[in-house]
Amino acid sequence: MMRTGARQYVVARPLYSEDSFNEKHNKVYRHRKTMLDHVRQYFSCDAKRAKNAALSLLPVIGWMKIYKVKEWLLSDVVSGISTGLVAVLQGLAYCLLASLPPWYGLFAAFFPVVIYFFLGTSRHISVGPFPVLCLMIGSVVTRLVPDEGPAANITGFEGLTRDEQRVLVASSITFLAGIMQLAMGLLQVGFVVMYLSDTLVSGFTTAAAIHILVSQLKFVLGLQVPGISGPLSLIYTLEIIFNQITSSNVCDVVISLIIMVVVFIVKELNDRFKSKLPVPIPIEVIMTVIACGVSYAFDFKTRYGIEVVGQIPKGYEPPVAPNLHIFQETAVEAFPMAIVGFAVAFSVAKVYSIKHDYTIDGNQELIAFGVSNIFGASFKAFAASTALSRSAVQESTGGKTQVAGLLSAIIVMIVTLAVGFLLEPLPKSVLGAVVIINLKGMLMQFGEIPYLWRRDKPDCVVWVVTCIAAILLGLDLGLGVGLGVELISVVLRVQFPRCSLLANIRGTDIYKDRKDYTSIYEPEGVKIFRMPSPIFFANMDFFRNKLVEALGFNPLRVLKKRNKALNRIKKLLKKGDLQWTATGFLNTTNGYVKEPEDDSGTEELEQPVDYRELPARIDWNARLPANIVVPPVDVHSLVLDFAAVSFLDITALKGLKTLLKELIRVEVEVYIVACDQYILEKLHSCCFFDDEVQPSMFFLTLHDAMLHILEKHPEATGKRSTDDKVKDANLTVHNPSSSLRIKDKNVRFLF
């Protein structure tokens, strides 16, 4: 009930344990599906499910039905033409990263786009060459078909030129990556991309930008640098470049600098005035056209020895089958390509889907990219994903659907079939400069390091290690190292969480870390322990150690000491060295009684304290006779807050039960609160409860357990905490002036 005019509410309800709550409130017992039920449901089929499956496999049917021709068509046409021009240039430029003849980049900008039009769920990403993927393909290509020396001994290379061998390698590994993506999509494992955090992807793409930058220096400087792959390839490439830097082609350097400066300035103007410009200025295309004209007019190739794109064959080449021998040689590299290509495309697609309010399906995206790469590889295209800059052009120029993507593919097709010869005099240094200037966004990610270090040091370590590993070891091994470090950081966070002791905020039913507040209340002899993590085999010992540290005593050690002391007292009573009186034990001998050798077994010492054969129970916190010393236990109640415990495995169940028994045997009452229903069901099914560990120790909320303890131990409410950090904290029970009241187990909360 809300109080009128005040941000306070009043709750009046009984004090609930889990048992009492279940007795009063009827629970619906649901039938939980077994693995067999899920399998049957997965393979069952009816007309409705067949229709939904067809629509999910062909998303184009869904969005074409709602296509608004009058409102969207013109925007898609403008976007498609703009994106197509950029796709042509990037296809030629990024192909250099893959160490292939430039015109094969046009194939990668055409075939995957057509397939994605029918199968993809994103309406805004531009499918085609992605520089990081191109570089990963290039490292495999140069490993199997190096610039210098013989190619690898692979069946099918006989009678092929070096370029044809490289194209066969690139198309085969693309085909294999596509098969992997398609298989993951059909198996509904699109969630694997979730293991690549934004931090890991950022560090990985930054390292890839460094690799791309170094790989393009030979075109910008006009040097002949052989392609090198494997660990430390970047270091070896830089060494060769620095050794040859005096042989740089001055004309290439000047052209590259001019292109980079002009493109950089215009791109900055595009960003600054993007709200006023109807479409971004396609400066890369403009500079490419100008460079082609100038190169043709002044014959740069002959006069200055500049390396140009060269002859671009008209039309498309016939499809080819992939090489199975190459599959065997490249399987290890193909998997990270499949993951990286999908992860980047999915992350970009997710951004645009949120912005434009529609949904995308990760599993269908895997299928779409898998089929796109398989189909494209059959026509000698290399792996496709999405370039951030190209997708930004498609979206910012007004693209509404993949009709814009299809039109961009048509522009690429026109260039391939008709006007490709116009690009033949284009200097490769221009393409290298365009690639480098488009790395700005990825290189700017270095600025994330100070932010991550201030906000989350483990994430910063993942970023730095991933980046350094990818730079030094190569992109494929670097991705594996980064993923390993990321998983280790997650495991360490779960294995070593920040445990805390809680205390009551005065006058409320709120409990916070006792170190963070001063106006708190801690009843005498009560500890509230919270572990914000699942409890499983890896952190069970950590949980026990932290709990023992919080309690201030080891229950097993105390139990052994008590049983040992009890055995000794019984022997002294039998011998007559001790007598029981109304005031307690009395030594009948002068001085201390010599301590006998311990002849009891370990198993017996760990059993519950047996008070039989004794005239009364022993107060273990009082002074004991016959120089017997037992560690004191000043805690009578322990509350375990399980609100953040999401699961317990079998190892944790056994360890928890052992720990609870030890605490109960040293006369500490244990209460577990806010336990998830799934965990409670698992405890019952695993026979967790017995004569000592009982379901009655589970309470619905932390406050219910605390009120139960204070009612059971009213003497604890009259004492103050001795902790220096707790100042003037007080809570009363059965006190009309207090804001916390207990009356007939009906609780009244006032806030």
PDB file of C-alpha atoms in Angstrom, residues 341-466:
ATOM      1  CA  GLY A 341      33.162 -12.808 -41.185  1.00  0.00           C
ATOM      2  CA  PHE A 342      29.856 -13.626 -39.529  1.00  0.00           C
ATOM      3  CA  ALA A 343      30.643 -11.794 -36.269  1.00  0.00           C
ATOM      4  CA  VAL A 344      31.481  -8.512 -37.988  1.00  0.00           C
ATOM      5  CA  ALA A 345      28.494  -8.676 -40.343  1.00  0.00           C
ATOM      6  CA  PHE A 346      26.095  -9.620 -37.541  1.00  0.00           C
ATOM      7  CA  SER A 347      27.308  -6.842 -35.239  1.00  0.00           C
ATOM      8  CA  VAL A 348      26.846  -4.219 -37.985  1.00  0.00           C
ATOM      9  CA  ALA A 349      23.458  -5.664 -38.939  1.00  0.00           C
ATOM     10  CA  LYS A 350      22.367  -5.549 -35.293  1.00  0.00           C
ATOM     11  CA  VAL A 351      23.206  -1.844 -35.058  1.00  0.00           C
ATOM     12  CA  TYR A 352      21.091  -0.983 -38.104  1.00  0.00           C
ATOM     13  CA  SER A 353      18.233  -3.286 -37.074  1.00  0.00           C
ATOM     14  CA  ILE A 354      17.948  -1.477 -33.745  1.00  0.00           C
ATOM     15  CA  LYS A 355      18.152   1.904 -35.430  1.00  0.00           C
ATOM     16  CA  HIS A 356      15.397   1.082 -37.957  1.00  0.00           C
ATOM     17  CA  ASP A 357      13.284  -1.139 -35.687  1.00  0.00           C
ATOM     18  CA  TYR A 358      13.264  -4.586 -37.249  1.00  0.00           C
ATOM     19  CA  THR A 359      14.610  -7.954 -36.177  1.00  0.00           C
ATOM     20  CA  ILE A 360      17.437 -10.057 -37.554  1.00  0.00           C
ATOM     21  CA  ASP A 361      18.013 -13.772 -37.070  1.00  0.00           C
ATOM     22  CA  GLY A 362      21.551 -14.862 -36.245  1.00  0.00           C
ATOM     23  CA  ASN A 363      21.063 -18.418 -37.463  1.00  0.00           C
ATOM     24  CA  GLN A 364      19.518 -17.257 -40.747  1.00  0.00           C
ATOM     25  CA  GLU A 365      22.414 -14.825 -41.179  1.00  0.00           C
ATOM     26  CA  LEU A 366      24.810 -17.755 -40.866  1.00  0.00           C
ATOM     27  CA  ILE A 367      22.859 -19.622 -43.527  1.00  0.00           C
ATOM     28  CA  ALA A 368      22.804 -16.548 -45.780  1.00  0.00           C
ATOM     29  CA  PHE A 369      26.549 -15.931 -45.550  1.00  0.00           C
ATOM     30  CA  GLY A 370      27.294 -19.645 -45.825  1.00  0.00           C
ATOM     31  CA  VAL A 371      25.339 -20.017 -49.067  1.00  0.00           C
ATOM     32  CA  SER A 372      26.713 -16.687 -50.350  1.00  0.00           C
ATOM     33  CA  ASN A 373      30.290 -17.799 -49.843  1.00  0.00           C
ATOM     34  CA  ILE A 374      29.672 -21.266 -51.295  1.00  0.00           C
ATOM     35  CA  PHE A 375      28.006 -19.790 -54.379  1.00  0.00           C
ATOM     36  CA  GLY A 376      30.595 -17.035 -54.761  1.00  0.00           C
ATOM     37  CA  ALA A 377      33.523 -19.432 -54.325  1.00  0.00           C
ATOM     38  CA  SER A 378      32.149 -21.550 -57.160  1.00  0.00           C
ATOM     39  CA  PHE A 379      32.660 -18.496 -59.423  1.00  0.00           C
ATOM     40  CA  LYS A 380      36.152 -17.712 -58.051  1.00  0.00           C
ATOM     41  CA  ALA A 381      35.077 -15.061 -55.543  1.00  0.00           C
ATOM     42  CA  PHE A 382      36.654 -14.885 -52.094  1.00  0.00           C
ATOM     43  CA  ALA A 383      35.019 -14.695 -48.668  1.00  0.00           C
ATOM     44  CA  ALA A 384      32.457 -11.951 -48.133  1.00  0.00           C
ATOM     45  CA  SER A 385      31.262 -10.134 -45.050  1.00  0.00           C
ATOM     46  CA  THR A 386      30.497  -6.422 -44.836  1.00  0.00           C
ATOM     47  CA  ALA A 387      32.739  -3.376 -44.841  1.00  0.00           C
ATOM     48  CA  LEU A 388      31.719  -0.766 -42.274  1.00  0.00           C
ATOM     49  CA  SER A 389      32.278   2.188 -44.618  1.00  0.00           C
ATOM     50  CA  ARG A 390      30.343   0.593 -47.490  1.00  0.00           C
ATOM     51  CA  SER A 391      27.406  -0.288 -45.233  1.00  0.00           C
ATOM     52  CA  ALA A 392      27.428   3.260 -43.900  1.00  0.00           C
ATOM     53  CA  VAL A 393      27.178   4.575 -47.464  1.00  0.00           C
ATOM     54  CA  GLN A 394      24.233   2.263 -48.231  1.00  0.00           C
ATOM     55  CA  GLU A 395      22.359   3.317 -45.103  1.00  0.00           C
ATOM     56  CA  SER A 396      23.229   7.024 -45.095  1.00  0.00           C
ATOM     57  CA  THR A 397      22.248   7.524 -48.753  1.00  0.00           C
ATOM     58  CA  GLY A 398      18.721   6.417 -47.955  1.00  0.00           C
ATOM     59  CA  GLY A 399      18.799   2.658 -48.532  1.00  0.00           C
ATOM     60  CA  LYS A 400      15.653   1.033 -47.142  1.00  0.00           C
ATOM     61  CA  THR A 401      16.045  -2.615 -48.173  1.00  0.00           C
ATOM     62  CA  GLN A 402      18.391  -5.009 -49.926  1.00  0.00           C
ATOM     63  CA  VAL A 403      17.003  -3.712 -53.226  1.00  0.00           C
ATOM     64  CA  ALA A 404      19.791  -1.155 -52.839  1.00  0.00           C
ATOM     65  CA  GLY A 405      22.264  -4.005 -52.404  1.00  0.00           C
ATOM     66  CA  LEU A 406      20.964  -5.723 -55.530  1.00  0.00           C
ATOM     67  CA  LEU A 407      21.314  -2.494 -57.529  1.00  0.00           C
ATOM     68  CA  SER A 408      24.887  -2.094 -56.246  1.00  0.00           C
ATOM     69  CA  ALA A 409      25.604  -5.596 -57.546  1.00  0.00           C
ATOM     70  CA  ILE A 410      24.187  -4.552 -60.930  1.00  0.00           C
ATOM     71  CA  ILE A 411      26.586  -1.574 -60.997  1.00  0.00           C
ATOM     72  CA  VAL A 412      29.464  -3.974 -60.284  1.00  0.00           C
ATOM     73  CA  MET A 413      28.208  -6.283 -63.042  1.00  0.00           C
ATOM     74  CA  ILE A 414      28.124  -3.403 -65.542  1.00  0.00           C
ATOM     75  CA  VAL A 415      31.741  -2.564 -64.715  1.00  0.00           C
ATOM     76  CA  THR A 416      32.741  -6.209 -65.036  1.00  0.00           C
ATOM     77  CA  LEU A 417      30.985  -6.759 -68.370  1.00  0.00           C
ATOM     78  CA  ALA A 418      31.379  -3.411 -70.102  1.00  0.00           C
ATOM     79  CA  VAL A 419      33.498  -0.632 -68.643  1.00  0.00           C
ATOM     80  CA  GLY A 420      36.183  -2.481 -66.715  1.00  0.00           C
ATOM     81  CA  PHE A 421      38.795  -1.520 -69.286  1.00  0.00           C
ATOM     82  CA  LEU A 422      38.548   2.087 -68.103  1.00  0.00           C
ATOM     83  CA  LEU A 423      40.177   1.049 -64.794  1.00  0.00           C
ATOM     84  CA  GLU A 424      43.192  -0.639 -66.410  1.00  0.00           C
ATOM     85  CA  PRO A 425      45.555   2.410 -66.060  1.00  0.00           C
ATOM     86  CA  LEU A 426      44.635   2.860 -62.374  1.00  0.00           C
ATOM     87  CA  PRO A 427      47.850   2.840 -60.239  1.00  0.00           C
ATOM     88  CA  LYS A 428      47.837   0.246 -57.463  1.00  0.00           C
ATOM     89  CA  SER A 429      49.240   2.929 -55.176  1.00  0.00           C
ATOM     90  CA  VAL A 430      45.836   4.673 -55.442  1.00  0.00           C
ATOM     91  CA  LEU A 431      44.113   1.522 -54.267  1.00  0.00           C
ATOM     92  CA  GLY A 432      46.626   1.159 -51.442  1.00  0.00           C
ATOM     93  CA  ALA A 433      46.056   4.770 -50.391  1.00  0.00           C
ATOM     94  CA  VAL A 434      42.271   4.264 -50.405  1.00  0.00           C
ATOM     95  CA  VAL A 435      42.646   1.159 -48.235  1.00  0.00           C
ATOM     96  CA  ILE A 436      44.913   2.941 -45.753  1.00  0.00           C
ATOM     97  CA  ILE A 437      42.708   6.014 -45.417  1.00  0.00           C
ATOM     98  CA  ASN A 438      39.703   3.786 -44.714  1.00  0.00           C
ATOM     99  CA  LEU A 439      41.564   2.280 -41.746  1.00  0.00           C
ATOM    100  CA  LYS A 440      41.046   5.432 -39.693  1.00  0.00           C
ATOM    101  CA  GLY A 441      38.045   4.068 -37.817  1.00  0.00           C
ATOM    102  CA  MET A 442      39.791   0.842 -36.830  1.00  0.00           C
ATOM    103  CA  LEU A 443      43.053   2.568 -35.860  1.00  0.00           C
ATOM    104  CA  MET A 444      41.157   5.075 -33.717  1.00  0.00           C
ATOM    105  CA  GLN A 445      40.157   2.150 -31.504  1.00  0.00           C
ATOM    106  CA  PHE A 446      43.508   2.529 -29.732  1.00  0.00           C
ATOM    107  CA  GLY A 447      41.758   5.322 -27.842  1.00  0.00           C
ATOM    108  CA  GLU A 448      39.694   2.691 -26.048  1.00  0.00           C
ATOM    109  CA  ILE A 449      42.672   1.514 -23.985  1.00  0.00           C
ATOM    110  CA  PRO A 450      42.671   4.357 -21.379  1.00  0.00           C
ATOM    111  CA  TYR A 451      38.881   4.139 -21.072  1.00  0.00           C
ATOM    112  CA  LEU A 452      38.937   0.361 -20.545  1.00  0.00           C
ATOM    113  CA  TRP A 453      41.793   0.635 -18.037  1.00  0.00           C
ATOM    114  CA  ARG A 454      39.791   3.097 -15.940  1.00  0.00           C
ATOM    115  CA  ARG A 455      36.484   1.234 -16.214  1.00  0.00           C
ATOM    116  CA  ASP A 456      37.302  -2.469 -16.471  1.00  0.00           C
ATOM    117  CA  LYS A 457      40.889  -3.695 -16.228  1.00  0.00           C
ATOM    118  CA  PRO A 458      40.157  -7.350 -17.209  1.00  0.00           C
ATOM    119  CA  ASP A 459      38.509  -6.128 -20.414  1.00  0.00           C
ATOM    120  CA  CYS A 460      41.509  -3.902 -21.045  1.00  0.00           C
ATOM    121  CA  VAL A 461      43.822  -6.914 -20.655  1.00  0.00           C
ATOM    122  CA  VAL A 462      41.705  -8.857 -23.166  1.00  0.00           C
ATOM    123  CA  TRP A 463      41.918  -5.966 -25.647  1.00  0.00           C
ATOM    124  CA  VAL A 464      45.669  -5.502 -25.315  1.00  0.00           C
ATOM    125  CA  VAL A 465      46.552  -9.216 -25.355  1.00  0.00           C
ATOM    126  CA  THR A 466      44.306  -9.877 -28.358  1.00  0.00           C
TER     127      THR A 466
END
